[in-house]
Amino acid sequence: MIPTVSSTGAVPYAPSVPRTPGRRPTRRRPGDPPRPPRCALSIRGVHRPGYPLVRGFLRCLPPPAPGRGADRSGSATIHRGGCLRGRVAWNSASTIIRHPRLLVGGGSSGDNFVGHGVSELVVQLNGRTWTLDPSRSYTLGRDPQGDLVVDDARVSWRHATLSWSGTAWTVEDQGSTNGTYARGGRVRRLEVGAGSVVHLGNAADGPLLEFSAAAAGVPAAGAPAAVAAPQAPARQPQQYGGGPGPGPGQPPAAPAPQQQVPPQHTPRPDQEGMSPQSGAPLHGDHRSPTTFHQFALGRVMRIGRALENELVVSDLQVSRHHAEFRSTPDGRFEIRDLGSHNGTYVNGQPLPKSGSAVIGPDDVVGVGHSAFRVVGDRLEEFVDTGEVSFSARHLTVKVDGGKVILNNVSFGVPEKSLVAVIGPSGSGKSTLLRALTGYRPADIGEVLYDNRNLYKQFAELRQRIGLVPQDDILHKELTVRTALRYAAKLRFPGDVAGAERNARVEEVLAELKLDIHAAKKITSLSGGQRKRVSVALELLTKPSLIFLDEPTSGLDPGMDRDVMQLLRGLADDGRTVLVVTHSVAELALCDRLLVMAPGGGVAYFGPPDEALNFFGYESWADVFSAFENYRDYDWIGRWQGSQHYRRYAADIDAPAPQAYQYAQYAGPAARPPKPQSWGSQLWTLTRRYTSVIASDKGFLALMVILPVILGTVSTVIPTEYGITRNPNGFNQHAGTILLILAVGMCLAGAANSVRELVKERVIYERERATGLSRSAYLMSKVIVLGVITAFQGVIISVIGFSTRELPDEGLILPANVELCVGIIAFGLTSMMIGLVISSLVKTSEMTMPLLVGFAIVQLVFTGVLFQVFDSPGIEQLAWLMPSRWAVGVLGATVDLSRTMAPWDRENPTNLDPLWEHSTGVWVMDLLILLAMGVACGFAVARLLRRHEPEVMRG
């Protein structure tokens, strides 16, 4: 039988089984095991097993005919598109020695003798010529360590890449500043072949790439001139998609290993003899300097936003007078911080406020989005404009017991690209996102922001990274413009004028087309519009890298598309965007796709349009069903044994994993500075929280109605003597009235605060990462809620005591004032306990049962219902209850131990010591009650640390 060769990306032919006439071949069903990755070209029509693999287009060749022994040479006729395209011949070493050249776009140019059977390409640039090797990719740009170096200011540091896609040579722009052009138009990705012409940086006169076909016998660039073809390794017969698959419930067959010769990087003519580090920038983001500044000896050069500085930096993250460079007469250089708000950094570590450091030629000074380096007698400035790479290497996260929930994840994100992360539930997507952003650093591995370790330099790089969690990170009760203005006030330095902040807010609103919704409350917006507002918040500080967690969750397909198109636009505008999503409808908009496998490993990373073909399924539903049905299958090993891994991840995965020890980088000197002073943050937070409460009309109404109801309930208890003594006996109702008022105040105070922290947890976590003070945040809650609670205490006291007869005088203050003070103090302490509950629970729904339980416990241990004192165990437990001391404050004022009947009728002088009518007892009860509230405040501050990035804890 004459084999027919297909070049249409068909599945490689597998050993077929003769079919029964009339019987249809088995079709793949959802949940069937995955197929091995497909080849680009295959031979069909041969029914014998054992095809040796060779490099290049023709991957599957028939074995020698029976009786020919070790001679595996042969030939076959090739058909493409139904037409005869020539013959292919191979020798006994299974090396292609003759094949018709397959050009981009189809057709043939006759027979040709080459070493791989792949369409090789010659590129000419600036008088130099390269013959490209299809087994590797090439980088073009000004980077001296690149493959094709272009010394032209219009070309970016890493401008584009040249690679063989399996069917054609492709030029892919890497987010260059000035673009890549073909036929007069700007392109992102272009298939090229012999005769193609591409301009870099300018469509008319930019550096010219000219492509032509390789001459016969010319070795490929980056490979030796002559290499003996190795004998193809013996392989076991394997099944591919065309043959019968495993039965239901059987594990999928692992793809057969392929023996690969790793591509060798041969120095280019302009790199002969060059040290690997010579000419390379210190950090990946330090490309060609943006500008130079001459630096004379003895000169002082100030940096800041103000126009009177020698170096004016137009960045709102920079203070007006931020720092200064000093050149001493002895030739040393010094950087001094001028009390900046966001800090000055040397090699990623912050200087002490108003501190200084001596710097050398290898040191990099960071100020906002700019970096500076002293080179000789000049100061080079680099501005982060978004052309940044981002990579993760060997990220591994373990939880208690050593369980691995993120397993050796490595991938790299190109500049100015959109990357999607998908995977089944429990595959570690959220853990990966927290590891990538530094919120929960990986136990092993590193995250590199343009070759800078994010974990080590989080203090500086945090301002260049934006994070949009799944939940909204803005207060929904505020209008869009008001919410963004408060956020800008907290994130920008304290010396940024209100007009500057507001101008930046309006700029972002216009960029995201939110200006028409600026006056609307966030609650009135659609889901997609709310997500735009969250993105707008992150864009205020102009981050180069943006992460989003499930931004399309809960949205209809139309809004899903709108959000993904928004992210596509952000990437096109010069930002790198990584989005974790469950939606697969708009993956085609992404540049790269990362698929997480069960167990927290990588199952695929590469172009989205190649993913389904890689897994061998027709839909993502089938892929996810396979993940569920074959959870024990080695998806990670399958990925690491694939050609996609070698093409898209092998270079990133090469370095050995590094264990990350947080304590190594932590310490007072490395803690990120705060953009504003503590007092300024407290004032802004207090104003914002007041605005949030004032805009919630329902809460305002409840805040007044609840104490009115609680105070009124106490008035229904009949008593002739109010809460005073009965001249003819005892007044048992006095204790009941005080009990009702105290427990009512307890319920009102705790209800005010029990939801306030848990409902803002996502907001606090994000703002804390940008420099929010924990104590300022907590104090703003205490102040606003304390005022509300005190107001409610006054209402309860006025209603509850105004209709009752009170003692003629108190111990220190008038009796009614002392009683009101006791009620308010109990309300404040209950409010603080509510904050403790709110910081402990995971959801708002868990707060109500705890609130009711707390109020009932306080009711029991007041000492009014039964004798608490002189009861071993119970008395000591009651000391831990605020209600015990609160009723003690009220009881000391009204002499409750003598107003009510004694608990021990046989010993009427054995009275409750906390109700003694004396100034000392009243003050003691009040101070202990308030001390409990203060202790709860410290407890809340400690509990809030659990919801912060690890680098911010302290």
Coordinates of C-alpha atoms in Angstrom, one line a residue, residues 372-905:
F372 CA 18.1 55.1 38.6
R373 CA 21.6 53.8 38.3
V374 CA 25.0 55.6 38.4
V375 CA 27.1 54.8 35.4
G376 CA 30.4 56.6 35.4
D377 CA 29.7 60.3 35.7
R378 CA 26.1 60.1 34.6
L379 CA 22.8 59.1 36.1
E380 CA 20.7 56.7 34.0
E381 CA 16.9 56.8 34.4
F382 CA 14.6 53.9 33.6
V383 CA 10.9 54.3 33.5
D384 CA 8.5 51.3 33.9
T385 CA 6.1 51.9 31.1
G386 CA 4.6 48.4 31.1
E387 CA 7.1 46.5 29.1
V388 CA 7.7 43.9 31.8
S389 CA 8.0 40.2 31.8
F390 CA 6.5 38.0 34.5
S391 CA 7.4 34.4 35.4
A392 CA 6.8 31.8 38.0
R393 CA 9.4 29.2 38.7
H394 CA 8.8 25.9 40.5
L395 CA 6.1 27.3 42.8
T396 CA 5.1 24.8 45.4
V397 CA 2.8 25.4 48.4
K398 CA 2.3 23.0 51.2
V399 CA -0.3 23.1 54.0
D400 CA -0.4 21.6 57.5
G401 CA 0.7 18.0 57.3
G402 CA 2.8 18.5 54.2
K403 CA 0.0 18.2 51.8
V404 CA 0.9 19.8 48.5
I405 CA -1.8 22.0 47.0
L406 CA 0.4 23.7 44.4
N407 CA 2.9 21.5 42.7
N408 CA 6.0 22.8 40.9
V409 CA 4.2 25.4 38.7
S410 CA 6.4 27.2 36.2
F411 CA 5.4 29.5 33.3
G412 CA 6.3 32.8 31.8
V413 CA 4.1 35.6 30.7
P414 CA 5.1 37.8 27.7
E415 CA 5.0 41.5 27.9
K416 CA 1.7 43.3 27.4
S417 CA -0.3 40.1 27.1
L418 CA -3.5 38.6 28.4
V419 CA -3.2 35.2 30.1
A420 CA -6.1 33.1 31.3
V421 CA -5.9 30.5 34.1
I422 CA -8.5 27.7 34.1
G423 CA -8.9 24.4 35.8
P424 CA -11.3 22.2 37.7
S425 CA -12.2 23.0 41.3
G426 CA -9.4 22.1 43.7
S427 CA -6.7 22.5 41.2
G428 CA -5.0 25.3 43.1
K429 CA -6.0 28.4 41.0
S430 CA -6.7 30.6 44.1
T431 CA -3.5 29.4 45.8
L432 CA -1.6 30.1 42.6
L433 CA -3.0 33.7 42.5
R434 CA -2.0 34.3 46.1
A435 CA 1.5 33.0 45.4
L436 CA 1.9 35.1 42.3
T437 CA 0.8 38.3 44.1
G438 CA 2.8 37.7 47.3
Y439 CA -0.2 37.5 49.5
R440 CA 0.8 33.9 50.4
P441 CA 4.3 33.3 49.1
A442 CA 5.1 29.8 47.9
D443 CA 7.1 27.6 50.2
I444 CA 9.4 26.7 47.3
G445 CA 10.1 28.7 44.1
E446 CA 10.2 32.3 43.1
V447 CA 8.1 34.8 41.3
L448 CA 10.0 37.2 39.0
Y449 CA 8.7 40.6 38.0
D450 CA 11.0 41.3 35.0
N451 CA 13.7 39.2 36.7
R452 CA 13.3 40.8 40.1
N453 CA 12.2 38.6 42.9
L454 CA 8.8 39.7 44.0
Y455 CA 9.0 38.2 47.4
K456 CA 12.3 39.9 48.2
Q457 CA 11.3 43.3 46.7
F458 CA 7.6 43.3 47.5
A459 CA 7.9 46.6 49.3
E460 CA 8.8 48.4 46.0
L461 CA 7.0 46.3 43.4
R462 CA 3.6 46.2 45.2
Q463 CA 2.8 49.6 43.7
R464 CA 3.3 48.2 40.2
I465 CA 0.9 45.2 40.7
G466 CA -2.9 45.5 40.7
L467 CA -5.2 42.8 42.1
V468 CA -9.0 42.6 41.5
P469 CA -10.4 39.9 43.7
Q470 CA -13.6 38.1 42.9
D471 CA -15.6 40.2 45.3
D472 CA -15.9 44.0 44.8
I473 CA -13.2 46.0 46.5
L474 CA -15.2 49.1 46.8
H475 CA -18.0 50.2 49.2
K476 CA -21.2 49.6 47.1
E477 CA -23.1 52.3 49.1
L478 CA -21.0 55.1 47.6
T479 CA -21.1 56.6 44.2
V480 CA -18.5 55.5 41.6
R481 CA -16.7 58.9 41.7
T482 CA -16.8 59.2 45.6
A483 CA -15.5 55.7 46.1
L484 CA -12.6 56.2 43.7
R485 CA -11.7 59.6 45.3
Y486 CA -11.5 58.0 48.7
A487 CA -9.3 55.2 47.3
A488 CA -7.0 57.8 45.6
K489 CA -6.7 59.7 48.8
L490 CA -5.5 56.5 50.6
R491 CA -3.2 55.3 47.9
F492 CA -1.4 58.5 46.8
P493 CA 1.1 60.4 48.9
G494 CA -0.1 62.9 51.4
D495 CA 1.4 65.8 49.5
V496 CA -0.7 65.1 46.3
A497 CA -3.2 67.9 45.9
G498 CA -6.8 67.1 45.7
A499 CA -7.0 68.5 42.2
E500 CA -4.3 66.2 41.1
R501 CA -6.0 63.2 42.6
N502 CA -9.4 64.1 41.2
A503 CA -7.9 64.6 37.7
R504 CA -6.4 61.1 37.8
V505 CA -9.8 59.7 38.9
E506 CA -11.5 61.4 36.0
E507 CA -8.8 60.1 33.6
V508 CA -9.5 56.5 34.7
L509 CA -13.2 57.0 34.5
A510 CA -12.9 58.2 30.9
E511 CA -10.5 55.4 30.0
L512 CA -12.9 52.7 31.2
K513 CA -16.0 54.5 29.9
L514 CA -17.4 54.9 33.4
D515 CA -17.7 58.7 33.3
I516 CA -21.4 58.4 32.4
H517 CA -21.9 56.3 35.5
A518 CA -19.7 58.4 37.8
A519 CA -22.7 59.8 39.8
K520 CA -24.4 56.5 40.3
K521 CA -24.2 54.3 43.4
I522 CA -22.2 51.2 42.8
T523 CA -25.1 49.0 43.9
S524 CA -27.2 50.3 41.0
L525 CA -24.6 49.2 38.4
S526 CA -24.7 45.9 36.5
G527 CA -22.3 43.1 37.3
G528 CA -20.0 44.0 34.4
Q529 CA -20.0 47.7 35.3
R530 CA -19.1 46.9 38.9
K531 CA -16.2 44.9 37.7
R532 CA -15.1 47.8 35.6
V533 CA -15.2 50.0 38.8
S534 CA -12.9 47.5 40.6
V535 CA -10.5 47.6 37.7
A536 CA -10.6 51.4 37.7
L537 CA -9.6 51.4 41.3
E538 CA -6.4 49.4 40.5
L539 CA -5.6 51.6 37.4
L540 CA -5.4 54.7 39.6
T541 CA -1.7 53.9 40.4
K542 CA -0.9 52.8 36.8
P543 CA 0.2 49.2 37.5
S544 CA 2.1 47.3 34.8
L545 CA 0.7 44.0 35.9
I546 CA -2.9 43.3 36.8
F547 CA -4.3 40.1 38.3
L548 CA -8.1 39.3 38.3
D549 CA -9.8 36.5 40.2
E550 CA -13.0 35.3 38.6
P551 CA -14.0 38.6 37.1
T552 CA -16.8 37.0 35.0
S553 CA -18.3 35.0 37.9
G554 CA -22.1 35.3 37.9
L555 CA -22.2 37.3 34.7
D556 CA -24.3 36.4 31.6
P557 CA -22.5 35.6 28.4
G558 CA -22.8 39.1 27.0
M559 CA -21.2 40.7 30.1
D560 CA -18.6 37.9 30.1
R561 CA -17.6 39.0 26.7
D562 CA -17.5 42.7 27.6
V563 CA -15.3 42.0 30.6
M564 CA -12.9 39.9 28.6
Q565 CA -12.8 42.5 25.9
L566 CA -12.0 45.1 28.5
L567 CA -9.1 43.0 29.7
R568 CA -7.9 42.5 26.1
G569 CA -7.9 46.3 25.7
L570 CA -5.9 46.7 28.9
A571 CA -3.3 44.4 27.5
D572 CA -3.2 46.1 24.2
D573 CA -2.7 49.4 25.9
G574 CA 0.5 48.3 27.5
R575 CA -0.3 46.2 30.6
T576 CA 0.2 42.5 31.3
V577 CA -3.1 40.9 32.5
L578 CA -3.5 37.5 34.2
V579 CA -7.1 36.4 34.8
V580 CA -8.3 33.3 36.8
T581 CA -11.6 32.3 35.3
H582 CA -14.1 29.4 35.0
S583 CA -15.5 30.7 31.8
V584 CA -14.1 29.3 28.6
A585 CA -16.3 31.2 26.1
E586 CA -13.8 34.0 25.4
L587 CA -10.4 32.2 25.7
A588 CA -9.6 33.1 22.1
L589 CA -9.1 36.7 23.2
C590 CA -6.1 35.6 25.3
D591 CA -2.5 35.3 24.3
R592 CA -1.7 32.4 26.6
L593 CA -3.7 29.9 28.5
L594 CA -2.6 28.1 31.7
V595 CA -4.6 24.9 32.5
M596 CA -4.3 23.7 36.1
A597 CA -4.6 19.9 36.7
P598 CA -6.1 18.2 39.8
G599 CA -3.4 18.3 42.4
G600 CA -2.2 21.8 41.7
G601 CA 0.1 21.1 38.7
V602 CA 0.2 22.5 35.2
A603 CA -1.6 20.4 32.6
Y604 CA -1.0 22.9 29.7
F605 CA 0.5 26.3 29.0
G606 CA 0.5 27.9 25.5
P607 CA -1.7 29.5 22.9
P608 CA -5.5 28.9 23.6
D609 CA -6.2 27.8 20.1
E610 CA -3.8 24.8 20.5
A611 CA -5.1 23.7 23.9
L612 CA -8.0 21.4 22.8
N613 CA -5.8 19.8 20.2
F614 CA -3.2 19.2 22.8
F615 CA -5.7 17.4 25.1
G616 CA -7.3 15.5 22.1
Y617 CA -10.9 16.6 22.9
E618 CA -13.4 18.6 21.0
S619 CA -14.7 20.7 23.9
W620 CA -13.7 22.0 27.3
A621 CA -16.5 20.1 28.9
D622 CA -14.8 16.9 27.7
V623 CA -11.5 18.0 29.1
F624 CA -12.9 18.8 32.5
S625 CA -14.7 15.5 32.5
A626 CA -11.4 13.8 31.9
F627 CA -9.9 15.7 34.8
E628 CA -12.7 14.4 37.0
N629 CA -12.7 10.8 35.8
Y630 CA -8.9 10.5 35.8
R631 CA -7.8 12.4 38.8
D632 CA -4.9 10.0 39.5
Y633 CA -3.6 10.3 36.0
D634 CA -0.2 12.0 35.6
W635 CA -1.3 15.1 33.9
I636 CA 1.8 17.0 35.0
G637 CA 4.1 14.3 33.5
R638 CA 2.1 14.3 30.3
W639 CA 2.6 18.1 30.0
Q640 CA 6.3 18.0 30.8
G641 CA 6.8 15.3 28.1
S642 CA 5.1 17.3 25.4
Q643 CA 6.5 19.5 22.6
H644 CA 4.4 22.4 24.0
Y645 CA 6.3 22.2 27.2
R646 CA 9.6 22.4 25.4
R647 CA 8.4 25.3 23.3
Y648 CA 6.6 27.4 26.0
A649 CA 7.9 26.4 29.4
A650 CA 11.2 24.5 29.3
D651 CA 13.3 27.6 29.5
I652 CA 11.4 28.9 32.5
D653 CA 11.5 25.6 34.2
A654 CA 15.2 25.1 33.8
P655 CA 16.5 26.8 37.0
A656 CA 16.5 24.7 40.2
P657 CA 13.7 25.5 42.6
Q658 CA 14.6 27.7 45.5
A659 CA 13.0 27.5 49.0
Y660 CA 11.4 30.7 50.1
Q661 CA 12.0 31.6 53.7
Y662 CA 9.9 34.6 54.6
A663 CA 12.0 35.4 57.7
Q664 CA 15.0 35.9 55.5
Y665 CA 13.5 39.0 54.0
A666 CA 11.3 40.2 56.9
G667 CA 12.3 42.7 59.4
P668 CA 11.5 46.3 60.4
A669 CA 13.8 47.7 57.7
A670 CA 12.0 45.9 54.9
R671 CA 8.4 46.8 55.9
P672 CA 6.8 48.9 53.2
P673 CA 6.3 52.5 54.1
K674 CA 2.8 54.0 54.2
P675 CA 1.8 56.6 51.6
Q676 CA 0.2 58.8 54.3
S677 CA 0.7 59.5 57.9
W678 CA -1.3 57.6 60.5
G679 CA -3.5 60.6 61.3
S680 CA -4.2 61.4 57.7
Q681 CA -5.2 57.8 57.1
L682 CA -7.4 57.8 60.2
W683 CA -9.2 61.0 59.0
T684 CA -9.8 59.6 55.5
L685 CA -11.0 56.3 56.8
T686 CA -13.3 57.9 59.3
R687 CA -14.8 60.2 56.7
R688 CA -15.3 57.3 54.2
Y689 CA -16.9 55.0 56.8
T690 CA -19.2 57.8 57.9
S691 CA -20.2 58.4 54.2
V692 CA -20.9 54.7 53.8
I693 CA -23.2 54.6 56.8
A694 CA -24.9 57.9 55.9
S695 CA -25.7 56.5 52.5
D696 CA -27.3 53.4 53.9
K697 CA -30.8 54.7 54.8
G698 CA -31.9 51.3 56.1
F699 CA -29.1 51.1 58.6
L700 CA -29.7 54.7 59.8
A701 CA -33.4 53.9 60.4
L702 CA -32.5 50.7 62.3
M703 CA -29.9 52.5 64.3
V704 CA -32.7 54.7 65.8
I705 CA -35.6 52.2 65.9
L706 CA -33.7 49.4 67.7
P707 CA -32.8 51.4 70.9
V708 CA -36.3 52.9 71.0
I709 CA -37.8 49.4 71.0
L710 CA -35.4 48.1 73.6
G711 CA -35.9 51.1 75.9
T712 CA -39.7 50.8 75.5
V713 CA -39.7 47.1 76.4
S714 CA -38.3 48.0 79.8
T715 CA -41.2 50.4 80.6
V716 CA -43.8 47.6 80.4
I717 CA -42.5 46.1 83.7
P718 CA -44.8 47.4 86.5
T719 CA -43.1 48.8 89.6
E720 CA -44.3 51.3 92.1
Y721 CA -40.9 52.4 93.3
G722 CA -39.0 52.4 90.0
I723 CA -35.4 51.4 90.7
T724 CA -35.3 52.7 94.3
R725 CA -35.8 50.9 97.6
N726 CA -39.2 49.9 98.9
P727 CA -39.5 51.5 102.3
N728 CA -41.6 48.5 103.4
G729 CA -39.5 45.7 101.9
F730 CA -37.6 44.9 98.8
N731 CA -38.0 46.0 95.1
Q732 CA -37.3 42.9 93.0
H733 CA -38.4 44.6 89.8
A734 CA -35.4 47.1 90.1
G735 CA -33.0 44.3 89.1
T736 CA -35.3 43.1 86.3
I737 CA -35.4 46.6 84.8
L738 CA -31.7 47.1 84.9
L739 CA -31.2 43.6 83.4
I740 CA -33.5 44.4 80.4
L741 CA -31.8 47.7 79.8
A742 CA -28.3 46.3 80.1
V743 CA -28.9 43.2 77.8
G744 CA -30.7 45.5 75.3
M745 CA -27.7 47.7 75.1
C746 CA -25.4 44.7 74.8
L747 CA -27.5 43.4 71.9
A748 CA -27.5 46.8 70.1
G749 CA -23.8 47.4 70.6
A750 CA -22.7 44.0 69.3
A751 CA -25.2 44.2 66.4
N752 CA -23.6 47.4 65.2
S753 CA -20.2 45.9 64.7
V754 CA -20.7 42.1 64.2
R755 CA -20.7 42.3 60.4
E756 CA -18.5 45.3 59.8
L757 CA -15.1 43.5 59.4
V758 CA -16.2 40.4 57.7
K759 CA -18.1 42.3 55.0
E760 CA -15.1 44.5 54.3
R761 CA -12.5 41.7 54.5
V762 CA -11.6 41.8 50.8
I763 CA -11.4 45.6 50.8
Y764 CA -9.1 45.6 53.9
E765 CA -6.9 42.9 52.5
R766 CA -6.3 44.8 49.3
E767 CA -5.8 48.2 50.9
R768 CA -3.5 46.7 53.5
A769 CA -1.2 45.5 50.7
T770 CA -1.1 49.1 49.3
G771 CA 0.1 50.6 52.6
L772 CA -3.0 51.0 54.8
S773 CA -2.3 51.1 58.5
R774 CA -4.0 48.4 60.5
S775 CA -4.4 50.4 63.6
A776 CA -5.8 53.4 61.7
Y777 CA -8.4 51.1 60.0
L778 CA -9.4 49.6 63.3
M779 CA -9.6 53.0 65.1
S780 CA -11.8 54.4 62.4
K781 CA -14.3 51.6 63.1
V782 CA -14.1 52.1 66.8
I783 CA -14.7 55.9 66.5
V784 CA -17.6 55.8 64.1
L785 CA -19.3 52.7 65.7
G786 CA -18.5 54.1 69.2
V787 CA -20.4 57.3 68.4
I788 CA -23.3 55.4 67.1
T789 CA -23.4 53.0 70.1
A790 CA -23.1 56.0 72.5
F791 CA -26.0 57.6 70.8
Q792 CA -28.1 54.5 71.1
G793 CA -27.1 54.2 74.8
V794 CA -28.5 57.7 75.4
I795 CA -31.8 56.8 73.7
I796 CA -32.1 53.6 75.7
S797 CA -31.3 55.5 79.0
V798 CA -33.7 58.3 78.3
I799 CA -36.6 56.0 77.5
G800 CA -35.8 53.5 80.2
F801 CA -35.0 55.8 83.1
S802 CA -37.2 58.9 82.4
T803 CA -40.4 57.1 83.4
R804 CA -38.8 55.5 86.5
E805 CA -38.2 56.8 90.0
L806 CA -34.4 57.1 90.5
P807 CA -32.2 57.6 93.6
D808 CA -31.9 61.2 94.7
E809 CA -28.1 61.3 94.0
G810 CA -25.4 59.2 92.6
L811 CA -21.9 58.4 93.9
I812 CA -20.0 60.8 91.8
L813 CA -22.4 62.2 89.2
P814 CA -26.2 62.6 89.2
A815 CA -27.8 59.2 89.4
N816 CA -29.3 59.4 85.9
V817 CA -25.9 60.3 84.4
E818 CA -24.1 57.5 86.2
L819 CA -26.7 55.0 85.0
C820 CA -26.3 56.3 81.4
V821 CA -22.5 56.1 81.7
G822 CA -22.8 52.4 82.7
I823 CA -25.2 51.6 79.9
I824 CA -22.9 53.3 77.3
A825 CA -19.8 51.6 78.6
F826 CA -21.5 48.2 78.4
G827 CA -22.6 49.1 74.8
L828 CA -19.0 50.0 73.8
T829 CA -17.5 46.8 75.3
S830 CA -20.2 44.8 73.5
M831 CA -19.4 46.6 70.3
M832 CA -15.7 45.6 70.7
I833 CA -16.8 41.9 71.2
G834 CA -18.8 42.2 68.1
L835 CA -15.7 43.2 66.2
V836 CA -13.9 40.2 67.6
I837 CA -16.7 38.0 66.3
S838 CA -16.5 39.7 63.0
S839 CA -12.8 39.1 62.7
L840 CA -13.1 35.4 63.5
V841 CA -15.9 34.3 61.2
K842 CA -15.5 33.5 57.5
T843 CA -18.9 34.7 56.3
S844 CA -21.5 37.3 57.4
E845 CA -24.1 34.5 57.8
M846 CA -22.2 33.1 60.7
T847 CA -22.4 36.3 62.8
M848 CA -26.1 36.1 63.7
P849 CA -26.1 32.8 65.6
L850 CA -23.0 34.0 67.5
L851 CA -24.6 37.3 68.3
V852 CA -27.7 35.7 69.8
G853 CA -25.5 33.2 71.7
F854 CA -23.4 36.1 73.1
A855 CA -26.5 38.0 74.3
I856 CA -28.0 35.0 76.1
V857 CA -24.7 34.2 77.9
Q858 CA -24.5 37.8 79.1
L859 CA -28.1 37.5 80.3
V860 CA -27.3 34.5 82.4
F861 CA -24.2 35.9 84.2
T862 CA -25.5 39.3 85.2
G863 CA -26.1 38.1 88.8
V864 CA -29.7 39.2 88.7
L865 CA -31.3 35.8 87.8
F866 CA -29.5 33.7 90.5
Q867 CA -26.7 34.1 93.0
V868 CA -23.3 34.3 91.3
F869 CA -21.1 35.4 94.1
D870 CA -19.8 32.8 96.6
S871 CA -20.5 30.1 93.9
P872 CA -17.1 28.4 93.2
G873 CA -16.5 28.1 89.4
I874 CA -19.5 30.1 88.4
E875 CA -18.3 33.3 90.1
Q876 CA -14.8 33.0 88.5
L877 CA -16.5 32.4 85.1
A878 CA -18.7 35.4 85.6
W879 CA -15.7 37.6 86.0
L880 CA -15.0 37.1 82.3
M881 CA -18.5 38.4 81.3
P882 CA -18.9 42.1 80.6
S883 CA -22.5 41.9 81.8
R884 CA -21.4 41.0 85.3
W885 CA -19.4 44.3 85.6
A886 CA -21.9 46.3 83.7
V887 CA -24.7 45.4 86.1
G888 CA -22.2 46.0 88.8
V889 CA -21.8 49.7 87.7
L890 CA -25.6 50.1 87.6
G891 CA -26.1 48.2 90.9
A892 CA -23.5 50.3 92.7
T893 CA -25.3 53.5 91.7
V894 CA -28.8 52.3 92.9
D895 CA -27.4 50.1 95.9
L896 CA -29.0 47.1 94.2
S897 CA -27.7 44.6 96.8
R898 CA -30.0 46.2 99.4
T899 CA -32.8 47.2 97.0
M900 CA -33.4 43.6 96.0
A901 CA -34.0 40.8 98.5
P902 CA -30.8 39.0 99.7
W903 CA -30.1 35.7 98.0
D904 CA -29.2 34.1 101.4
R905 CA -32.3 34.7 103.6

